[in-house]
Amino acid sequence: MATHMDPVLSENKTVMNRNVKNKKSLWKQLAENKYLIILFLPTLIYFLLFKYVPMFGIVVAFKDYNIFKGVWASDWVGFKYFTTFFSSPDFFTLLRNTFLLGFYKLIFGFPAPIILALLLNELKNILFKRFVQSVSYMPHFLSNVVVASMIIMFLSPNHGLVNEIINLFGFESINFIVEKEWFRTIYVTSGIWQHLGWSTIIYLAALANIDPQLYEAAEIDGANRWQKTWNVTIPSLIPAMVILFLLDIGNIIELGFEKVFLLQTPVTYETSDVLATYVYRTGLVQGSFSYATAIDLFTSVIGIVFVVSGNYLARKSGNSLW
């Protein structure tokens, strides 16, 4: 019997010794990287406090929340508010507006920084290149309140810059802010202008890491500038493009609340009212906290579905988030 047990005991001891070594190596790694961990701690604390702890509020979507009773004492209602939202006449309008704004933003906004990065990469004048980069970065640091105010001023029918140009060509002024047909164009184009330069940074960093020998080999093979861009530069950008594209897909439904809220008017609700602004009105203005939480949870679930689906498709090309 002892002869049969001895190999088992020795194997267990080996596993225990291996675990002890792994623990020691883990603590050793932590000690060696303690400064990096200290730098990472503020980010970790931020996400824990403002991203993960608030997830506790999801339970409100399944309760008839009463502010005086509290979360746990409020009655459970299950999927009542979800079915109420799905059967609401505003459901398809809100979903359509949110999806179209996100889709247009993705289709027209995603290629813009790539094109700018490729153009900047071809510039030989370093001073002019830095000037263009600085000018294109600056709008990103403006708050949405400032950006919305600038847009309203530029598009004003009374002495607005855009309407002044229109008047020079003999056309009548257009009140863009109250024209529902113009809202999506205004939102998408202003977003491209605001974040174009900042998004270019990642692509410029990817371009800087391209091996110059690839360009030299292509030049030896007789490739012109366009052929080198198409066969060397763009393929080298694909990993960064895929990752940023997947992140943008997740934001198709979760549009920023501030800018839409600041630019929309009751006259333009037909094309400007999105899930985020509807949640604000029903939750904070009307006090329907459970209903608003259910809508917001639905928005997050749709965003996760988009990211997972996009990542599944990207994985087939060998570039994905996980």
Coordinates of C-alpha atoms in Angstrom, one line a residue:
M1 CA 0.0 0.0 0.0
A2 CA 2.8 2.3 0.9
T3 CA 4.5 1.7 -2.4
H4 CA 1.4 2.9 -4.2
M5 CA 1.0 6.0 -2.0
D6 CA 4.7 7.2 -2.2
P7 CA 4.4 8.4 -5.9
V8 CA 1.2 10.3 -5.0
L9 CA 2.8 12.0 -2.0
S10 CA 5.9 12.9 -4.0
E11 CA 3.7 14.4 -6.8
N12 CA 1.7 16.4 -4.3
K13 CA 4.9 17.8 -2.8
T14 CA 6.2 18.7 -6.2
V15 CA 2.9 20.6 -6.9
M16 CA 3.1 22.4 -3.5
N17 CA 6.7 23.4 -4.1
R18 CA 5.8 24.7 -7.6
N19 CA 3.0 26.8 -6.2
V20 CA 5.3 28.2 -3.5
K21 CA 7.8 29.1 -6.2
N22 CA 5.1 30.7 -8.3
K23 CA 3.9 32.8 -5.3
K24 CA 7.4 33.9 -4.6
S25 CA 8.0 34.8 -8.2
L26 CA 4.7 36.7 -8.2
W27 CA 5.6 38.8 -5.2
K28 CA 9.1 39.3 -6.6
Q29 CA 7.5 40.6 -9.8
L30 CA 5.2 43.0 -7.8
A31 CA 8.2 44.3 -5.9
E32 CA 10.2 44.8 -9.1
N33 CA 7.3 46.8 -10.7
K34 CA 6.1 48.6 -7.6
Y35 CA 6.5 52.0 -9.2
L36 CA 4.4 51.1 -12.2
I37 CA 1.8 49.7 -9.9
I38 CA 1.7 52.9 -7.9
L39 CA 1.2 54.9 -11.2
F40 CA -1.6 52.5 -12.1
L41 CA -3.4 52.7 -8.8
P42 CA -5.2 56.1 -9.5
T43 CA -6.6 54.7 -12.7
L44 CA -7.7 51.4 -11.0
I45 CA -9.4 53.4 -8.1
Y46 CA -11.2 55.6 -10.7
F47 CA -12.6 52.7 -12.6
L48 CA -13.6 50.9 -9.4
L49 CA -15.4 53.9 -7.9
F50 CA -17.0 55.4 -11.0
K51 CA -17.5 52.4 -13.3
Y52 CA -17.9 49.2 -11.3
V53 CA -19.4 50.4 -8.0
P54 CA -22.3 52.2 -9.8
M55 CA -23.3 48.9 -11.4
F56 CA -25.1 48.2 -8.2
G57 CA -27.7 50.7 -9.5
I58 CA -28.7 48.2 -12.3
V59 CA -31.1 46.6 -9.8
V60 CA -33.3 49.7 -9.9
A61 CA -34.3 48.7 -13.4
F62 CA -36.1 45.7 -12.0
K63 CA -37.8 47.5 -9.1
D64 CA -40.6 50.0 -8.7
Y65 CA -38.1 52.4 -7.1
N66 CA -39.3 54.7 -4.4
I67 CA -36.9 57.3 -3.2
F68 CA -38.3 57.2 0.3
K69 CA -38.3 53.4 0.6
G70 CA -34.8 52.9 -0.8
V71 CA -33.5 50.4 -3.3
W72 CA -34.0 47.2 -1.4
A73 CA -37.4 48.0 0.2
S74 CA -38.9 48.9 -3.2
D75 CA -41.1 46.3 -4.9
W76 CA -39.8 44.0 -7.5
V77 CA -41.4 44.4 -10.9
G78 CA -39.2 42.2 -13.1
F79 CA -39.1 43.3 -16.7
K80 CA -42.1 45.6 -16.5
Y81 CA -40.2 48.8 -17.5
F82 CA -38.4 47.0 -20.3
T83 CA -41.7 45.9 -21.9
T84 CA -43.1 49.4 -21.3
F85 CA -40.2 50.9 -23.2
F86 CA -40.4 48.4 -26.0
S87 CA -44.1 49.0 -26.5
S88 CA -43.7 52.8 -26.3
P89 CA -44.3 54.8 -29.5
D90 CA -41.0 56.5 -29.0
F91 CA -39.0 53.3 -29.0
F92 CA -38.3 53.0 -32.7
T93 CA -37.7 56.8 -33.1
L94 CA -35.2 56.8 -30.3
L95 CA -33.4 53.7 -31.6
R96 CA -33.4 55.0 -35.2
N97 CA -32.0 58.4 -34.2
T98 CA -29.3 56.9 -31.9
F99 CA -28.2 54.3 -34.4
L100 CA -28.1 56.7 -37.3
L101 CA -26.1 59.3 -35.5
G102 CA -23.6 56.6 -34.3
F103 CA -23.5 55.0 -37.7
Y104 CA -22.8 58.3 -39.5
K105 CA -20.2 59.2 -36.9
L106 CA -18.5 55.8 -37.5
I107 CA -18.7 55.9 -41.3
F108 CA -17.5 59.5 -41.8
G109 CA -15.5 60.0 -38.6
F110 CA -13.5 56.8 -38.5
P111 CA -11.6 57.2 -41.8
A112 CA -10.9 61.0 -41.3
P113 CA -7.9 60.6 -38.8
I114 CA -6.4 57.8 -40.9
I115 CA -6.5 60.1 -44.0
L116 CA -5.0 63.0 -42.0
A117 CA -2.3 60.8 -40.6
L118 CA -1.3 59.6 -44.1
L119 CA -1.2 63.1 -45.4
L120 CA 0.9 64.3 -42.5
N121 CA 3.2 61.4 -42.9
E122 CA 3.9 62.5 -46.5
L123 CA 4.8 66.1 -45.5
K124 CA 8.5 66.9 -45.8
N125 CA 8.3 70.3 -44.1
I126 CA 8.6 69.5 -40.4
L127 CA 7.6 73.0 -39.2
F128 CA 4.4 73.0 -41.3
K129 CA 3.7 69.4 -40.2
R130 CA 3.9 70.4 -36.5
F131 CA 1.8 73.5 -37.1
V132 CA -1.0 71.4 -38.7
Q133 CA -0.8 68.9 -35.9
S134 CA -1.1 71.6 -33.2
V135 CA -4.0 73.3 -34.9
S136 CA -5.9 70.0 -35.4
Y137 CA -5.3 68.9 -31.8
M138 CA -6.7 72.1 -30.1
P139 CA -10.5 71.5 -30.6
H140 CA -10.2 68.3 -28.7
F141 CA -9.4 70.2 -25.5
L142 CA -12.5 72.4 -25.8
S143 CA -15.5 71.4 -23.6
N144 CA -18.7 70.4 -25.4
V145 CA -20.3 73.5 -24.0
V146 CA -17.8 75.7 -25.8
V147 CA -18.0 73.7 -29.0
A148 CA -21.8 73.8 -29.0
S149 CA -21.7 77.6 -28.4
M150 CA -19.3 78.1 -31.3
I151 CA -21.5 76.0 -33.6
I152 CA -24.6 78.0 -32.7
M153 CA -22.7 81.2 -33.3
F154 CA -21.3 80.1 -36.7
L155 CA -24.7 78.8 -37.8
S156 CA -26.7 81.8 -36.5
P157 CA -29.1 83.2 -39.2
N158 CA -28.2 86.6 -38.0
H159 CA -24.6 87.4 -39.0
G160 CA -23.4 83.8 -38.5
L161 CA -20.2 83.0 -40.5
V162 CA -21.8 80.2 -42.5
N163 CA -24.9 82.2 -43.4
E164 CA -22.7 85.2 -44.3
I165 CA -21.0 83.0 -46.8
I166 CA -24.3 81.7 -48.1
N167 CA -25.5 85.3 -48.5
L168 CA -22.4 86.2 -50.5
F169 CA -23.6 83.7 -53.2
G170 CA -27.1 85.3 -53.3
F171 CA -28.9 82.6 -51.2
E172 CA -31.2 83.2 -48.2
S173 CA -30.0 82.5 -44.7
I174 CA -30.8 79.1 -43.2
N175 CA -31.7 78.6 -39.5
F176 CA -29.7 75.4 -39.2
I177 CA -30.4 74.9 -35.4
V178 CA -34.1 74.6 -35.8
E179 CA -34.1 72.6 -39.0
K180 CA -34.4 69.0 -38.1
E181 CA -32.9 67.9 -41.5
W182 CA -29.6 69.5 -40.6
F183 CA -29.1 68.1 -37.1
R184 CA -27.3 64.9 -38.0
T185 CA -25.0 66.7 -40.5
I186 CA -24.1 69.4 -37.8
Y187 CA -23.5 66.7 -35.1
V188 CA -21.3 64.5 -37.3
T189 CA -19.2 67.2 -39.0
S190 CA -18.6 69.1 -35.7
G191 CA -17.6 65.8 -34.1
I192 CA -15.1 65.1 -36.8
W193 CA -13.6 68.7 -36.5
Q194 CA -13.4 68.4 -32.7
H195 CA -11.7 65.0 -32.4
L196 CA -9.9 64.6 -35.8
G197 CA -6.4 65.7 -34.6
W198 CA -6.5 63.8 -31.4
S199 CA -7.5 60.6 -33.0
T200 CA -4.6 61.0 -35.5
I201 CA -2.0 60.7 -32.7
I202 CA -2.4 56.9 -32.5
Y203 CA -2.0 56.4 -36.3
L204 CA 1.0 58.7 -36.4
A205 CA 2.6 56.6 -33.6
A206 CA 1.9 53.4 -35.7
L207 CA 3.4 55.1 -38.8
A208 CA 6.5 56.0 -36.8
N209 CA 7.1 52.3 -36.0
I210 CA 7.1 51.1 -39.6
D211 CA 10.4 49.6 -40.6
P212 CA 12.1 52.0 -43.1
Q213 CA 13.6 48.9 -44.8
L214 CA 10.1 48.0 -46.1
Y215 CA 9.9 51.3 -48.0
E216 CA 13.4 50.8 -49.3
A217 CA 12.5 47.3 -50.6
A218 CA 9.4 48.7 -52.2
E219 CA 11.4 51.5 -53.8
I220 CA 13.9 49.0 -55.2
D221 CA 11.0 47.0 -56.7
G222 CA 9.9 50.2 -58.5
A223 CA 7.0 51.2 -56.4
N224 CA 5.9 54.8 -56.5
R225 CA 4.6 56.8 -53.6
W226 CA 1.0 55.7 -53.9
Q227 CA 2.0 52.0 -54.2
K228 CA 4.2 52.3 -51.1
T229 CA 1.3 53.8 -49.2
W230 CA -1.1 51.1 -50.4
N231 CA 1.2 48.1 -50.0
V232 CA 3.3 49.1 -47.0
T233 CA 1.8 51.9 -45.0
I234 CA -1.9 50.9 -44.9
P235 CA -1.2 47.2 -44.0
S236 CA 1.0 48.4 -41.1
L237 CA -1.9 50.4 -39.8
I238 CA -4.5 47.6 -39.9
P239 CA -3.9 46.4 -36.2
A240 CA -4.5 49.9 -34.8
M241 CA -7.4 50.4 -37.2
V242 CA -9.1 47.2 -36.1
I243 CA -8.8 48.0 -32.4
L244 CA -10.1 51.6 -32.7
F245 CA -12.9 50.4 -35.0
L246 CA -14.1 47.9 -32.4
L247 CA -14.0 50.5 -29.7
D248 CA -16.0 52.9 -32.0
I249 CA -18.6 50.1 -32.7
G250 CA -19.3 49.9 -29.0
N251 CA -20.1 53.6 -29.0
I252 CA -22.6 53.5 -31.8
I253 CA -25.5 53.3 -29.4
E254 CA -23.8 55.0 -26.4
L255 CA -23.6 58.5 -27.9
G256 CA -22.3 61.4 -25.7
F257 CA -25.2 63.1 -23.9
E258 CA -23.8 66.6 -23.6
K259 CA -23.4 67.6 -27.2
V260 CA -26.7 66.3 -28.4
F261 CA -28.5 67.9 -25.5
L262 CA -26.8 71.3 -26.1
L263 CA -27.5 71.3 -29.8
Q264 CA -31.1 69.9 -29.9
T265 CA -34.3 71.9 -29.6
P266 CA -37.9 70.6 -29.1
V267 CA -38.4 71.4 -32.8
T268 CA -35.7 68.9 -33.8
Y269 CA -36.6 66.1 -31.5
E270 CA -37.7 64.0 -34.5
T271 CA -34.1 63.6 -35.6
S272 CA -32.1 64.6 -32.5
D273 CA -33.8 62.9 -29.6
V274 CA -31.6 59.9 -28.7
L275 CA -31.6 57.3 -25.9
A276 CA -29.3 59.4 -23.7
T277 CA -31.4 62.6 -23.8
Y278 CA -34.6 60.6 -23.3
V279 CA -33.1 58.9 -20.2
Y280 CA -32.3 62.4 -18.9
R281 CA -35.8 63.7 -19.4
T282 CA -37.6 60.6 -18.0
G283 CA -35.2 60.0 -15.1
L284 CA -34.0 63.4 -13.8
V285 CA -36.8 65.7 -15.1
Q286 CA -39.8 63.4 -14.7
G287 CA -38.5 61.4 -11.8
S288 CA -39.1 57.9 -13.4
F289 CA -35.8 56.4 -12.1
S290 CA -36.7 52.8 -12.7
Y291 CA -37.9 53.4 -16.3
A292 CA -34.8 55.5 -17.1
T293 CA -32.5 52.8 -15.6
A294 CA -34.1 50.1 -17.7
I295 CA -33.5 52.2 -20.9
D296 CA -29.9 52.9 -20.0
L297 CA -29.3 49.2 -19.2
F298 CA -30.8 48.3 -22.6
T299 CA -28.4 50.7 -24.2
S300 CA -25.4 49.1 -22.5
V301 CA -26.4 45.6 -23.5
I302 CA -26.8 46.7 -27.2
G303 CA -23.3 48.2 -27.0
I304 CA -21.8 45.0 -25.6
V305 CA -23.5 43.0 -28.4
F306 CA -22.0 45.3 -31.0
V307 CA -18.5 45.0 -29.5
V308 CA -18.6 41.2 -29.2
S309 CA -20.0 40.8 -32.7
G310 CA -17.4 43.1 -34.2
N311 CA -14.6 41.4 -32.3
Y312 CA -15.8 38.0 -33.6
L313 CA -15.6 39.2 -37.2
A314 CA -12.2 40.9 -36.6
R315 CA -10.8 37.7 -35.1
K316 CA -11.0 36.0 -38.5
S317 CA -8.6 38.5 -39.9
G318 CA -6.1 37.8 -37.0
N319 CA -6.6 41.2 -35.3
S320 CA -9.0 41.5 -32.3
L321 CA -9.3 42.8 -28.8
W322 CA -9.4 39.3 -27.3

